[in-house]
Short mmCIF file of C-alpha atoms in Angstrom, two decimals:
data_model
loop_
_atom_site.label_atom_id
_atom_site.label_comp_id
_atom_site.label_asym_id
_atom_site.label_seq_id
_atom_site.Cartn_x
_atom_site.Cartn_y
_atom_site.Cartn_z
CA UNK A 1 39.12 290.66 285.24
CA UNK A 2 36.71 292.21 287.77
CA UNK A 3 34.39 293.19 284.98
CA UNK A 4 34.32 289.60 283.81
CA UNK A 5 33.53 288.35 287.31
CA UNK A 6 30.58 290.74 287.63
CA UNK A 7 28.73 288.86 284.91
CA UNK A 8 28.99 285.61 286.92
CA UNK A 9 26.17 284.92 289.31
CA UNK A 10 27.02 285.34 292.97
CA UNK A 11 25.57 281.89 293.62
CA UNK A 12 26.92 279.68 290.88
CA UNK A 13 25.19 276.43 290.10
CA UNK A 14 26.61 273.01 290.86
CA UNK A 15 27.76 272.46 287.25
CA UNK A 16 29.66 275.77 287.22
CA UNK A 17 31.53 274.98 290.44
CA UNK A 18 32.25 271.46 289.24
CA UNK A 19 33.66 272.78 285.98
CA UNK A 20 35.74 275.34 287.83
CA UNK A 21 37.26 272.72 290.12
CA UNK A 22 37.73 269.98 287.53
CA UNK A 23 38.59 272.10 284.49
CA UNK A 24 42.15 270.75 284.53
CA UNK A 25 41.07 267.11 284.64
CA UNK A 26 41.44 265.56 281.16
CA UNK A 27 39.47 262.59 279.93
CA UNK A 28 40.67 259.38 281.51
CA UNK A 29 41.32 256.24 279.56
CA UNK A 30 39.59 252.96 280.22
CA UNK A 31 42.84 251.53 281.62
CA UNK A 32 43.09 254.38 284.15
CA UNK A 33 39.47 253.88 285.15
CA UNK A 34 39.94 250.14 285.67
CA UNK A 35 43.17 250.62 287.61
CA UNK A 36 41.45 253.05 289.99
CA UNK A 37 43.52 256.08 288.99
CA UNK A 38 42.74 259.29 287.17
CA UNK A 39 45.08 261.94 285.77
CA UNK A 40 44.44 265.40 287.22
CA UNK A 41 46.15 268.52 285.98
CA UNK A 42 48.45 266.53 283.72
CA UNK A 43 50.12 268.06 280.73
CA UNK A 44 51.69 266.14 277.82
CA UNK A 45 54.82 264.41 279.09
CA UNK A 46 53.98 265.05 282.77
CA UNK A 47 53.07 262.21 285.09
CA UNK A 48 50.66 263.26 287.82
CA UNK A 49 48.57 260.29 288.95
CA UNK A 50 45.99 260.74 291.73
CA UNK A 51 43.61 258.22 293.33
CA UNK A 52 40.36 257.79 291.47
CA UNK A 53 38.26 258.52 294.56
CA UNK A 54 39.68 262.09 294.59
CA UNK A 55 37.38 262.94 291.69
CA UNK A 56 34.35 262.04 293.78
CA UNK A 57 35.68 264.15 296.66
CA UNK A 58 36.12 267.13 294.34
CA UNK A 59 32.58 266.68 293.03
CA UNK A 60 31.27 266.68 296.61
CA UNK A 61 33.34 269.78 297.24
CA UNK A 62 31.79 271.44 294.19
CA UNK A 63 28.30 270.73 295.49
CA UNK A 64 29.20 272.27 298.86
CA UNK A 65 30.60 275.36 297.13
CA UNK A 66 27.36 275.70 295.16
CA UNK A 67 25.28 275.40 298.34
CA UNK A 68 27.35 278.00 300.17
CA UNK A 69 27.01 280.38 297.25
CA UNK A 70 30.70 281.15 296.92
CA UNK A 71 31.86 283.13 293.97
CA UNK A 72 33.64 281.57 291.00
CA UNK A 73 36.90 283.31 291.92
CA UNK A 74 36.79 281.77 295.40
CA UNK A 75 36.22 278.34 293.89
CA UNK A 76 39.20 278.77 291.58
CA UNK A 77 41.45 279.83 294.47
CA UNK A 78 40.35 276.87 296.57
CA UNK A 79 40.95 274.61 293.57
CA UNK A 80 44.54 275.82 293.18
CA UNK A 81 45.22 275.33 296.88
CA UNK A 82 43.78 271.82 296.80
CA UNK A 83 45.76 270.84 293.72
CA UNK A 84 48.99 272.19 295.21
CA UNK A 85 48.50 270.21 298.43
CA UNK A 86 47.54 267.07 296.51
CA UNK A 87 50.56 267.35 294.20
CA UNK A 88 52.88 267.72 297.20
CA UNK A 89 51.38 264.66 298.85
CA UNK A 90 51.68 262.71 295.61
CA UNK A 91 55.32 263.71 295.17
CA UNK A 92 56.15 262.51 298.68
CA UNK A 93 54.29 259.27 298.00
CA UNK A 94 56.20 258.67 294.77
CA UNK A 95 59.54 259.34 296.48
CA UNK A 96 58.62 256.90 299.23
CA UNK A 97 57.61 254.25 296.68
CA UNK A 98 60.87 254.71 294.76
CA UNK A 99 62.90 254.38 297.93
CA UNK A 100 61.00 251.24 298.93
CA UNK A 101 61.59 249.74 295.47
CA UNK A 102 65.33 250.44 295.64
CA UNK A 103 65.57 248.96 299.13
CA UNK A 104 63.68 245.84 298.04
CA UNK A 105 65.89 245.42 294.99
CA UNK A 106 69.04 245.76 297.10
CA UNK A 107 67.77 243.19 299.59
CA UNK A 108 66.93 240.75 296.78
CA UNK A 109 70.41 241.10 295.27
CA UNK A 110 72.04 240.51 298.64
CA UNK A 111 69.84 237.45 299.21
CA UNK A 112 70.77 236.00 295.80
CA UNK A 113 74.47 236.53 296.45
CA UNK A 114 74.15 234.84 299.82
CA UNK A 115 72.37 231.83 298.29
CA UNK A 116 75.01 231.57 295.56
CA UNK A 117 77.78 231.52 298.17
CA UNK A 118 75.97 228.86 300.19
CA UNK A 119 75.45 226.66 297.12
CA UNK A 120 79.11 226.98 296.20
CA UNK A 121 80.21 226.03 299.70
CA UNK A 122 77.76 223.11 299.99
CA UNK A 123 78.50 221.71 296.53
CA UNK A 124 79.61 218.11 296.65
CA UNK A 125 82.74 217.11 294.81
CA UNK A 126 82.63 214.32 292.21
CA UNK A 127 83.51 211.05 293.88
CA UNK A 128 83.61 208.86 290.74
CA UNK A 129 83.75 209.26 286.97
CA UNK A 130 82.17 205.94 285.97
CA UNK A 131 79.42 204.22 287.90
CA UNK A 132 80.05 200.64 288.89
CA UNK A 133 78.64 198.19 286.38
CA UNK A 134 79.25 200.44 283.36
CA UNK A 135 82.00 199.64 280.90
CA UNK A 136 82.98 200.67 277.38
CA UNK A 137 84.61 197.40 276.33
CA UNK A 138 82.25 197.17 273.35
CA UNK A 139 83.52 200.48 271.98
CA UNK A 140 87.13 199.53 272.68
CA UNK A 141 86.62 196.41 270.58
CA UNK A 142 84.90 198.35 267.78
CA UNK A 143 87.75 200.81 267.40
CA UNK A 144 90.25 198.00 266.84
CA UNK A 145 91.72 197.79 263.28
CA UNK A 146 90.60 194.20 262.65
CA UNK A 147 86.85 194.91 262.93
CA UNK A 148 85.12 194.22 259.55
CA UNK A 149 83.36 196.99 257.64
CA UNK A 150 80.04 195.15 257.78
CA UNK A 151 80.06 195.49 261.57
CA UNK A 152 80.60 199.26 261.25
CA UNK A 153 77.76 199.62 258.75
CA UNK A 154 75.43 197.55 260.93
CA UNK A 155 76.12 199.57 264.08
CA UNK A 156 76.83 203.06 262.69
CA UNK A 157 75.38 202.94 259.15
CA UNK A 158 78.71 204.05 257.68
CA UNK A 159 82.14 202.67 257.00
CA UNK A 160 85.05 203.24 259.31
CA UNK A 161 86.69 205.51 256.73
CA UNK A 162 83.63 207.79 256.59
CA UNK A 163 83.52 207.81 260.38
CA UNK A 164 87.14 208.90 260.70
CA UNK A 165 86.71 211.53 257.98
CA UNK A 166 83.68 213.04 259.75
CA UNK A 167 85.55 212.99 263.07
CA UNK A 168 88.46 214.89 261.50
CA UNK A 169 86.11 217.60 260.17
CA UNK A 170 84.46 218.37 263.53
CA UNK A 171 87.47 217.60 265.74
CA UNK A 172 88.22 221.29 266.36
CA UNK A 173 84.77 221.79 267.90
CA UNK A 174 84.09 218.64 269.93
CA UNK A 175 87.61 217.71 271.04
CA UNK A 176 87.93 217.57 274.86
CA UNK A 177 89.66 220.38 276.69
CA UNK A 178 93.25 219.61 277.80
CA UNK A 179 92.57 220.97 281.30
CA UNK A 180 89.68 218.53 281.87
CA UNK A 181 90.30 216.06 284.70
CA UNK A 182 88.89 213.22 282.61
CA UNK A 183 90.54 214.25 279.36
CA UNK A 184 91.15 210.76 277.94
CA UNK A 185 87.69 209.33 278.68
CA UNK A 186 85.49 211.15 276.11
CA UNK A 187 87.60 211.53 273.00
CA UNK A 188 86.44 212.96 269.68
CA UNK A 189 85.86 209.50 268.20
CA UNK A 190 83.88 208.34 271.21
CA UNK A 191 81.66 211.45 271.21
CA UNK A 192 80.88 210.99 267.53
CA UNK A 193 80.23 207.27 268.03
CA UNK A 194 77.80 208.00 270.89
CA UNK A 195 75.85 210.42 268.71
CA UNK A 196 75.67 208.21 265.62
CA UNK A 197 74.79 205.13 267.67
CA UNK A 198 71.92 207.05 269.28
CA UNK A 199 70.63 208.48 265.97
CA UNK A 200 70.90 205.31 263.86
CA UNK A 201 67.61 203.82 265.10
CA UNK A 202 64.96 204.23 267.78
CA UNK A 203 67.35 203.46 270.62
CA UNK A 204 67.12 205.31 273.93
CA UNK A 205 69.69 207.41 275.73
CA UNK A 206 69.88 204.85 278.53
CA UNK A 207 70.77 202.08 276.08
CA UNK A 208 73.41 204.27 274.41
CA UNK A 209 74.87 205.25 277.78
CA UNK A 210 75.11 201.63 278.90
CA UNK A 211 76.84 200.59 275.67
CA UNK A 212 79.53 203.26 275.99
CA UNK A 213 79.91 203.07 279.76
CA UNK A 214 78.70 206.60 280.58
CA UNK A 215 75.76 208.12 282.40
CA UNK A 216 72.53 209.19 280.70
CA UNK A 217 73.03 212.94 281.27
CA UNK A 218 76.53 212.73 279.75
CA UNK A 219 75.13 210.99 276.69
CA UNK A 220 72.44 213.67 276.30
CA UNK A 221 74.96 216.53 276.47
CA UNK A 222 77.31 214.76 274.06
CA UNK A 223 74.57 214.20 271.47
CA UNK A 224 73.59 217.87 271.58
CA UNK A 225 77.17 219.12 271.23
CA UNK A 226 77.98 216.82 268.31
CA UNK A 227 74.69 217.56 266.50
CA UNK A 228 75.33 221.30 266.77
CA UNK A 229 78.83 220.82 265.37
CA UNK A 230 77.54 218.76 262.43
CA UNK A 231 74.81 221.30 261.64
CA UNK A 232 77.17 224.26 261.76
CA UNK A 233 80.18 222.75 259.96
CA UNK A 234 79.08 219.82 257.80
CA UNK A 235 75.53 220.96 257.04
CA UNK A 236 76.34 223.98 254.83
CA UNK A 237 78.79 221.86 252.80
CA UNK A 238 76.42 219.06 251.76
CA UNK A 239 72.86 220.22 252.52
CA UNK A 240 71.96 223.02 250.13
CA UNK A 241 69.69 223.50 247.14
CA UNK A 242 71.18 224.08 243.67
CA UNK A 243 73.03 227.37 243.70
CA UNK A 244 73.16 227.97 239.94
CA UNK A 245 71.52 226.93 236.70
CA UNK A 246 74.12 224.28 235.86
CA UNK A 247 73.60 222.34 239.10
CA UNK A 248 69.83 222.48 238.75
CA UNK A 249 70.00 221.27 235.13
CA UNK A 250 72.26 218.39 236.18
CA UNK A 251 69.89 217.22 238.92
CA UNK A 252 66.87 217.57 236.61
CA UNK A 253 68.56 215.49 233.90
CA UNK A 254 69.29 212.74 236.45
CA UNK A 255 65.61 212.61 237.38
CA UNK A 256 64.63 212.49 233.72
CA UNK A 257 67.01 209.62 232.96
CA UNK A 258 66.20 207.54 236.04
CA UNK A 259 62.45 208.10 236.49
CA UNK A 260 61.27 209.79 233.30
CA UNK A 261 60.15 212.89 235.21
CA UNK A 262 61.02 216.15 233.48
CA UNK A 263 61.61 219.58 235.03
CA UNK A 264 62.16 218.18 238.53
CA UNK A 265 65.39 218.15 240.50
CA UNK A 266 64.15 216.79 243.86
CA UNK A 267 61.40 215.15 245.87
CA UNK A 268 59.95 216.92 248.90
CA UNK A 269 58.17 215.47 251.91
CA UNK A 270 57.56 216.28 255.55
CA UNK A 271 56.95 214.60 258.88
CA UNK A 272 55.94 215.50 262.43
CA UNK A 273 58.50 214.48 265.06
CA UNK A 274 56.73 214.04 268.38
CA UNK A 275 58.27 215.93 271.31
CA UNK A 276 57.39 216.88 274.86
CA UNK A 277 55.46 220.08 275.39
CA UNK A 278 57.95 222.98 275.52
CA UNK A 279 57.82 225.24 278.55
CA UNK A 280 57.66 228.46 276.51
CA UNK A 281 54.93 228.89 273.86
CA UNK A 282 53.97 225.23 273.99
CA UNK A 283 50.69 225.84 272.15
CA UNK A 284 52.65 226.74 268.99
CA UNK A 285 53.97 223.17 268.75
CA UNK A 286 50.57 221.43 268.87
CA UNK A 287 49.85 219.86 265.45
CA UNK A 288 46.75 218.45 263.78
CA UNK A 289 47.75 214.95 264.90
CA UNK A 290 46.84 215.96 268.46
CA UNK A 291 50.33 215.99 269.94
CA UNK A 292 53.28 218.35 270.24
CA UNK A 293 55.76 218.00 267.41
CA UNK A 294 58.45 219.56 265.25
CA UNK A 295 57.59 219.89 261.57
CA UNK A 296 60.49 218.55 259.49
CA UNK A 297 60.65 219.08 255.73
CA UNK A 298 63.30 217.46 253.52
CA UNK A 299 64.25 217.47 249.82
CA UNK A 300 66.11 214.56 248.18
CA UNK A 301 67.75 214.18 244.79
CA UNK A 302 67.41 211.25 242.39
CA UNK A 303 69.88 209.16 244.43
CA UNK A 304 67.96 209.61 247.67
CA UNK A 305 70.52 212.00 249.15
CA UNK A 306 69.25 214.91 251.22
CA UNK A 307 69.91 218.29 249.64
CA UNK A 308 67.81 220.43 252.00
CA UNK A 309 66.35 219.94 255.49
CA UNK A 310 64.20 222.39 257.46
CA UNK A 311 62.87 221.91 260.99
CA UNK A 312 60.37 224.30 262.60
#
């Protein structure tokens, strides 16, 4: 080793001292440069992050070593001492940061628990189930046995028999819970009637709520629950494309007989349903019509019945 040092000049240049001090500094990425940090003495899988201004200090130190004319061995020893001290300071700093993070997280959890307890204690109890001025006498009259079928078709677009059959299919999902305080108010038939009455035309939730004697938020929740039940239970039974060759041939023959169109089993079309801008990824719902919408695509058979519906 001494023989190798003899070949080194006693007064190394600035570049030699700089290389000796910074030989363990790998190339820094653009992200590290922009964040003001540089990796010094880091090996693969080892995290050793130092402030970016330390590189400038080491360069200044290299210039001083070159001016003093210290040997290369002295520069290497000073480099090792400096790196050891810096690593120790960094380790203490990381431990302090970890402790501060854990303390902050604990304080946040305690604060959230305290707020939850306060909200539970300050929660007001329900003082009424039906607001004054709201009544469901119209629905009570509609459910009577002597109501004609034309009235059902005009208000719900289906006969009373179809209504009762649909209610029996989804009763297991939308039936009220027995432990509910207002168990008899929103029955299965009333929930289904609220949903169909709202979907039959361009009526609003407020109008539907007033007709059935409930509040607007209750009508909104009821419509969502019933629609989910219909999509999950009734949808797979009736809304599906032909599953085999026989069904497809049957639908194609009906089109050929009724319209004279061969090799076609359905008609496809789409529409944009205007909605409010969603909170998450709202730009994905902006269509060419210059508003936020859901793209609905439907396929009908020769009778005008839906056999497939997609909404994205």
